[in-house]
Coordinates of C-alpha atoms and ligand atoms in Angstrom, one line a residue:
X1 CA 0.0 0.0 0.0
X2 CA 1.2 3.5 -0.9
X3 CA 2.2 5.7 2.0
X4 CA 1.2 8.8 0.0
X5 CA -1.4 11.0 1.7
X6 CA -4.0 12.0 -0.9
X7 CA -6.2 15.1 -1.0
X8 CA -9.4 13.2 -0.9
X9 CA -9.2 9.5 -1.6
X10 CA -12.2 7.2 -1.9
X11 CA -13.3 5.8 1.5
X12 CA -14.7 2.3 0.8
X13 CA -14.6 -0.9 2.8
X14 CA -16.6 -4.0 3.8
X15 CA -20.0 -2.3 3.7
X16 CA -19.5 -1.3 0.1
X17 CA -18.3 -4.7 -0.8
X18 CA -21.3 -6.4 0.7
X19 CA -23.8 -4.0 -1.0
X20 CA -22.1 -4.5 -4.4
X21 CA -21.9 -8.3 -4.0
X22 CA -25.6 -8.4 -3.1
X23 CA -26.5 -6.4 -6.1
X24 CA -24.4 -8.6 -8.4
X25 CA -25.8 -11.8 -7.0
X26 CA -29.4 -10.6 -7.3
X27 CA -29.0 -10.7 -11.0
X28 CA -29.4 -7.0 -11.6
X29 CA -26.2 -6.4 -13.5
X30 CA -28.3 -4.8 -16.2
X31 CA -28.3 -1.0 -16.2
X32 CA -31.7 -0.6 -14.5
X33 CA -32.8 -2.3 -11.3
X34 CA -34.0 -1.9 -7.7
X35 CA -30.8 -0.5 -6.2
X36 CA -31.1 2.5 -8.6
X37 CA -34.7 3.2 -7.6
X38 CA -33.8 2.9 -3.9
X39 CA -30.7 5.1 -4.3
X40 CA -32.7 7.8 -5.9
X41 CA -35.3 7.6 -3.2
X42 CA -32.7 7.8 -0.4
X43 CA -30.8 10.7 -1.9
X44 CA -34.0 12.6 -2.5
X45 CA -34.9 12.1 1.1
X46 CA -31.5 13.1 2.3
X47 CA -31.6 16.3 0.2
X48 CA -35.2 17.1 1.2
X49 CA -36.4 17.0 -2.4
X50 CA -39.3 15.2 -4.0
X51 CA -37.6 13.5 -6.9
X52 CA -34.2 12.4 -8.2
X53 CA -32.7 10.8 -11.3
X54 CA -29.3 9.0 -11.0
X55 CA -26.9 9.7 -13.9
X56 CA -23.4 8.8 -15.0
X57 CA -21.8 12.0 -13.6
X58 CA -22.4 15.3 -11.9
X59 CA -21.6 16.9 -15.3
X60 CA -24.4 15.0 -16.9
X61 CA -26.8 16.0 -14.2
X62 CA -25.9 19.7 -14.8
X63 CA -26.3 19.3 -18.5
X64 CA -29.8 17.8 -18.2
X65 CA -30.8 20.5 -15.6
X66 CA -29.7 23.3 -17.9
X67 CA -31.6 21.8 -20.8
X68 CA -34.7 21.8 -18.7
X69 CA -34.3 25.6 -18.2
X70 CA -34.2 26.2 -21.9
X71 CA -30.5 26.9 -22.0
X72 CA -29.4 26.8 -25.6
X73 CA -28.0 28.8 -28.5
X74 CA -28.8 32.5 -28.1
X75 CA -29.1 32.3 -24.2
X76 CA -26.6 33.0 -21.5
X77 CA -26.0 31.2 -18.2
X78 CA -24.4 32.9 -15.3
X79 CA -21.7 30.8 -13.5
X80 CA -19.0 31.5 -11.0
X81 CA -15.5 31.9 -12.4
X82 CA -14.1 30.0 -9.4
X83 CA -15.3 26.4 -10.1
X84 CA -14.4 23.1 -11.5
X85 CA -14.6 23.2 -15.3
X86 CA -17.6 20.9 -15.4
X87 CA -20.0 23.8 -14.4
X88 CA -18.9 25.8 -17.5
X89 CA -18.6 22.8 -19.8
X90 CA -22.2 21.8 -19.1
X91 CA -23.3 25.3 -20.2
X92 CA -21.3 24.9 -23.4
X93 CA -22.9 21.5 -24.2
X94 CA -26.3 23.2 -24.5
X95 CA -25.0 25.8 -26.9
X96 CA -25.6 28.6 -24.3
X97 CA -22.9 31.2 -23.5
X98 CA -21.4 31.0 -20.0
X99 CA -20.9 34.4 -18.4
X100 CA -18.5 34.4 -15.4
X101 CA -19.0 36.1 -12.0
X102 CA -16.4 36.5 -9.4
X103 CA -16.6 35.2 -5.8
X104 CA -16.9 36.3 -2.2
X105 CA -13.3 36.2 -0.9
X106 CA -14.5 34.8 2.5
X107 CA -16.1 31.7 1.1
X108 CA -15.1 31.4 -2.5
X109 CA -18.8 31.2 -3.4
X110 CA -20.5 33.3 -6.0
X111 CA -20.7 37.0 -5.2
X112 CA -24.4 37.6 -5.1
X113 CA -24.2 41.4 -5.5
X114 CA -22.3 40.9 -8.7
X115 CA -25.0 38.5 -9.9
X116 CA -27.5 41.2 -9.4
X117 CA -25.4 43.7 -11.4
X118 CA -24.9 41.1 -14.2
X119 CA -28.6 40.2 -14.4
X120 CA -29.3 44.0 -14.7
X121 CA -26.8 44.5 -17.5
X122 CA -27.8 41.4 -19.4
X123 CA -31.4 42.4 -19.3
X124 CA -30.5 45.9 -20.5
X125 CA -28.8 44.2 -23.5
X126 CA -32.0 42.2 -24.0
X127 CA -30.1 38.9 -23.5
X128 CA -32.1 35.9 -22.5
X129 CA -30.7 34.5 -19.3
X130 CA -31.5 30.8 -19.0
X131 CA -30.2 30.2 -15.6
X132 CA -27.9 31.1 -12.7
X133 CA -25.7 28.3 -11.5
X134 CA -24.2 28.8 -8.0
X135 CA -21.6 26.3 -6.8
X136 CA -21.5 25.1 -3.2
X137 CA -17.7 25.6 -3.1
X138 CA -15.7 22.8 -1.3
X139 CA -18.9 21.7 0.4
X140 CA -20.0 25.1 1.8
X141 CA -23.4 26.2 0.4
X142 CA -23.7 29.4 -1.6
X143 CA -25.6 32.3 0.0
X144 CA -29.0 31.1 -1.1
X145 CA -30.7 33.4 1.4
X146 CA -29.7 36.4 -0.8
X147 CA -29.4 34.7 -4.2
X148 CA -32.8 33.0 -4.5
X149 CA -35.0 36.1 -4.0
X150 CA -32.7 38.1 -6.3
X151 CA -33.1 35.5 -9.1
X152 CA -36.8 35.0 -8.5
X153 CA -37.3 38.8 -8.8
X154 CA -35.5 38.7 -12.1
X155 CA -37.5 35.6 -13.3
X156 CA -34.3 33.5 -13.7
X157 CA -34.2 29.9 -12.5
X158 CA -31.4 28.7 -10.3
X159 CA -29.7 25.4 -11.0
X160 CA -27.4 24.6 -8.1
X161 CA -24.1 22.9 -8.7
X162 CA -24.1 20.9 -5.4
X163 CA -21.5 18.4 -6.7
X164 CA -19.3 19.0 -3.7
X165 CA -21.9 19.5 -1.1
X166 CA -24.0 16.4 -0.3
X167 CA -24.7 16.4 3.4
X168 CA -24.0 20.2 3.8
X169 CA -26.7 22.6 4.9
X170 CA -27.5 26.3 4.7
X171 CA -29.6 27.7 7.7
X172 CA -30.7 24.2 8.4
X173 CA -31.8 23.3 4.9
X174 CA -30.0 20.6 3.0
X175 CA -27.7 21.2 0.1
X176 CA -29.5 20.1 -3.0
X177 CA -32.8 21.6 -1.9
X178 CA -32.1 25.0 -3.3
X179 CA -33.2 26.4 -6.7
X180 CA -35.2 24.6 -9.4
X181 CA -32.9 21.6 -9.4
X182 CA -29.5 20.6 -8.0
X183 CA -26.7 18.4 -9.4
X184 CA -24.7 16.1 -7.1
X185 CA -21.5 14.2 -8.0
X186 CA -20.3 10.8 -6.8
X187 CA -16.9 11.0 -8.5
X188 CA -14.0 9.2 -6.9
X189 CA -12.8 12.2 -4.8
X190 CA -16.2 13.5 -3.7
X191 CA -17.7 13.2 -0.3
X192 CA -19.3 9.9 -1.3
X193 CA -18.5 8.0 -4.4
X194 CA -20.0 5.5 -6.8
X195 CA -16.5 5.5 -8.5
X196 CA -18.2 7.8 -11.0
X197 CA -21.8 9.0 -11.0
X198 CA -24.1 11.8 -10.2
X199 CA -27.7 12.7 -9.5
X200 CA -30.2 15.4 -10.3
X201 CA -32.6 16.3 -7.5
X202 CA -35.6 18.6 -7.5
X203 CA -39.1 19.2 -6.1
X204 CA -40.3 19.4 -9.7
X205 CA -41.4 15.9 -10.4
X206 CA -42.1 16.7 -14.1
X207 CA -38.6 18.1 -14.5
X208 CA -37.1 14.9 -13.1
X209 CA -39.3 12.8 -15.3
X210 CA -38.2 14.6 -18.4
X211 CA -34.5 14.4 -17.4
X212 CA -34.9 10.7 -16.8
X213 CA -36.3 10.3 -20.3
X214 CA -33.5 12.4 -21.8
X215 CA -30.9 10.4 -19.9
X216 CA -32.2 7.1 -21.5
X217 CA -31.7 8.2 -25.2
X218 CA -35.2 9.9 -25.1
X219 CA -36.7 6.6 -25.7
X220 CA -40.5 6.6 -26.0
X221 CA -42.5 3.7 -24.3
X222 CA -42.8 1.6 -27.4
X223 CA -41.3 -1.9 -28.0
X224 CA -39.7 -0.8 -31.3
X225 CA -37.7 2.0 -29.6
X226 CA -39.4 5.2 -30.8
X227 CA -37.4 8.5 -30.6
X228 CA -38.9 11.9 -31.5
X229 CA -35.9 13.9 -30.2
X230 CA -32.2 13.6 -29.3
X231 CA -31.5 12.0 -26.0
X232 CA -28.3 11.0 -24.1
X233 CA -26.9 7.8 -22.6
X234 CA -26.5 9.2 -19.1
X235 CA -28.1 6.7 -16.8
X236 CA -26.2 5.4 -13.7
X237 CA -26.0 1.6 -13.5
X238 CA -27.8 -0.5 -10.8
X239 CA -24.4 -1.9 -9.5
X240 CA -23.0 1.5 -8.9
X241 CA -26.2 2.6 -7.2
X242 CA -25.6 -0.2 -4.8
X243 CA -22.2 1.2 -4.0
X244 CA -23.7 4.6 -3.5
X245 CA -26.3 3.3 -1.1
X246 CA -23.6 1.8 1.1
X247 CA -21.7 5.1 1.0
X248 CA -24.8 7.0 1.9
X249 CA -25.2 4.9 5.1
X250 CA -21.8 6.2 6.1
X251 CA -22.2 9.8 5.0
X252 CA -22.6 11.3 8.4
X253 CA -19.6 9.5 9.8
X254 CA -17.5 10.5 6.9
X255 CA -18.5 14.2 7.3
X256 CA -17.7 14.0 11.0
X257 CA -14.2 12.7 10.2
X258 CA -13.6 15.5 7.7
X259 CA -14.9 18.0 10.2
X260 CA -12.5 16.8 12.9
X261 CA -9.6 17.1 10.4
X262 CA -10.7 20.7 9.6
X263 CA -10.7 21.4 13.3
X264 CA -7.2 20.1 13.6
X265 CA -6.1 22.4 10.8
X266 CA -7.9 25.4 12.5
X267 CA -6.0 24.7 15.7
X268 CA -2.7 24.3 13.9
X269 CA -3.0 27.5 12.0
X270 CA -4.6 29.6 14.7
X271 CA -1.3 30.9 15.9
X272 CA 0.1 31.5 12.4
X273 CA -0.4 35.1 11.3
X274 CA -1.9 35.7 7.9
X275 CA -3.5 32.3 7.5
X276 CA -7.2 31.6 7.5
X277 CA -9.5 28.7 6.6
X278 CA -11.9 29.3 3.7
X279 CA -15.5 29.6 4.9
X280 CA -14.4 28.8 8.4
X281 CA -17.5 30.3 10.0
X282 CA -19.9 28.0 8.1
X283 CA -21.1 25.3 10.6
X284 CA -23.2 23.7 7.9
X285 CA -20.4 22.9 5.6
X286 CA -19.7 19.2 4.9
X287 CA -15.9 20.0 5.0
X288 CA -15.3 18.2 1.7
X289 CA -12.0 20.0 1.3
X290 CA -10.2 22.1 3.9
X291 CA -8.6 25.1 2.2
X292 CA -6.3 27.6 3.8
X293 CA -5.7 31.1 2.4
X294 CA -2.2 32.6 3.0
X295 CA -1.4 36.3 3.1
X296 CA 2.3 36.0 2.2
X297 CA 3.2 39.4 3.5
X298 CA 1.7 38.8 7.0
X299 CA 2.7 35.1 7.1
X300 CA 6.2 35.5 5.7
X301 CA 5.6 32.4 3.5
X302 CA 3.5 31.4 0.6
X303 CA 0.9 28.7 0.0
X304 CA 3.4 27.3 -2.5
X305 CA 6.1 27.1 0.2
X306 CA 3.9 24.9 2.3
X307 CA 2.8 22.8 -0.7
X308 CA 6.5 22.1 -1.4
X309 CA 7.2 21.2 2.2
X310 CA 4.3 18.8 2.3
X311 CA 5.0 17.4 -1.2
X312 CA 8.5 16.5 0.1
X313 CA 6.9 14.1 2.5
X314 CA 4.6 12.6 -0.1
X315 CA 1.6 14.6 1.1
X316 CA -0.7 15.9 -1.7
X317 CA -2.1 19.4 -1.7
X318 CA -3.6 21.4 -4.5
X319 CA -4.3 25.0 -5.4
X320 CA -8.0 26.0 -5.5
X321 CA -9.7 25.8 -9.0
X322 CA -8.0 27.9 -11.6
X323 CA -10.7 30.5 -12.5
X324 CA -12.6 29.8 -15.7
X325 CA -11.8 33.3 -17.1
X326 CA -8.1 32.4 -17.0
X327 CA -8.6 29.1 -18.8
X328 CA -7.6 29.0 -22.5
X329 CA -10.8 27.0 -23.2
X330 CA -12.9 30.0 -22.1
X331 CA -10.6 32.8 -23.5
X332 CA -12.7 35.8 -24.6
X333 CA -15.7 34.9 -22.4
X334 CA -17.5 37.7 -20.7
X335 CA -17.5 38.2 -17.0
X336 CA -17.9 40.4 -14.0
X337 CA -14.7 40.2 -12.1
X338 CA -13.2 41.8 -9.1
X339 CA -9.9 39.8 -8.7
X340 CA -11.2 37.8 -5.7
X341 CA -11.0 34.4 -7.6
X342 CA -7.6 35.2 -8.9
X343 CA -6.4 36.0 -5.4
X344 CA -7.8 32.7 -4.0
X345 CA -6.1 30.9 -6.8
X346 CA -2.8 32.6 -6.0
X347 CA -3.0 32.2 -2.2
X348 CA -5.3 29.2 -1.5
X349 CA -4.2 25.7 -0.8
X350 CA -6.4 22.6 -0.4
X351 CA -5.0 20.3 2.3
X352 CA -5.6 16.5 2.6
X353 CA -9.2 16.2 3.8
X354 CA -10.3 12.6 3.1
X355 CA -12.3 10.6 5.6
X356 CA -10.2 7.5 5.0
X357 CA -7.0 9.0 6.5
X358 CA -5.8 6.9 9.4
X359 CA -4.8 8.3 12.7
X360 CA -1.1 7.6 11.8
X361 CA -1.5 9.5 8.6
X362 CA -3.2 12.4 10.3
X363 CA -0.3 12.5 12.8
X364 CA 2.3 12.4 10.0
X365 CA 0.4 15.2 8.2
X366 CA -0.1 17.5 11.1
X367 CA 3.4 16.9 12.4
X368 CA 4.8 18.0 9.0
X369 CA 2.6 21.1 9.0
X370 CA 3.8 21.9 12.5
X371 CA 7.4 21.4 11.6
X372 CA 6.9 23.9 8.7
X373 CA 5.3 26.5 11.0
X374 CA 7.9 26.1 13.7
X375 CA 10.7 26.8 11.3
X376 CA 9.2 30.1 10.3
Ligands
LIG1 C1 -17.0 17.3 -9.3 C2 -17.6 18.5 -9.8 C3 -18.5 18.5 -10.9 C4 -18.7 17.3 -11.8 O1 -18.9 16.1 -11.3 P1 -18.5 14.8 -12.1 O2 -19.3 13.8 -11.4 O3 -17.0 14.7 -12.0 O4 -19.0 15.0 -13.6 C5 -19.2 19.6 -11.2 N1 -19.0 20.7 -10.5 C6 -18.2 20.8 -9.4 C7 -18.1 22.1 -8.7 C8 -17.5 19.7 -9.0 O5 -16.6 19.8 -8.0

């Protein structure tokens, strides 16, 4: 076994094995099956939504949700610049134009005041805005309290990218329950994994029904496979749903482990000037990734210095997402930018946050951080 300490490795064990084996032995190795139905029901319940459709990735869930808002050629979709590329790619798949908005420096989440300004200017230009897509950054919910009324007043639907946020909450309401629909991801490094998968959740049962239909090649209920429009092959398999169900049983425990790790980091860095934890005040976060932000002038060192020191001990760290407006794939895109995302990209560092880290690994990790700080 590798001694490398990863950022967020999958956390799977005997429970996952037993769920998968049971599903396999039940004869439902076909794409559809009872595990899939149950997994959808359980995730809908967990996110406080009425309906869900399990799909092959979080990106696929976003794509389908955007299609359901009418995103397409000639429309714009507002997305944060600070995000994983999937958010912006899903917009491109529909033919709509992504327009980027900068973030709140405290949380890394979409800057709601800027969204307001952008909606005003888009409407003044008579552009049709299909949707606003906030991202629950690193498992901390966007500021839905301000964002939802603003978008409702503008008549623009919100599609939440909750890919990182299963199990998180905002003022007591679960991540996934905000906006018209929300996309979840079960990729290998997310808070729970199906080794690859996602889900779209919503209170709008018709929306989910239509997305389920689009996710199965838009196949009409006829024995000869009738198709009157273009669909997608986006369905999650029954076996992977079984894996997801086992992971869901363990979600609260896994969040607790990640939270304890974040508390260790908070203690470690408390005495270090110029270092803060991103979204530290958010008690509802699922603590998917713990991210520090370093002010190099105050601290006397940079995020890159610490990354190098940890890398020397085979400990993985990573900068926060490189903002979309800096990505060659989105060169020339429009946006409303303040520099906040660029500063987080320059000074932020995601630290190992996985729930499968052993006590020995956590000791090795925190010892190495302490050694770095002591030498400053
Ligand atoms: C992981 C992630 C996605 C995409 O999920 P996949 O399941 O990998 O397609 C989308 N948005 C954000 C913010 C993510 O972190």
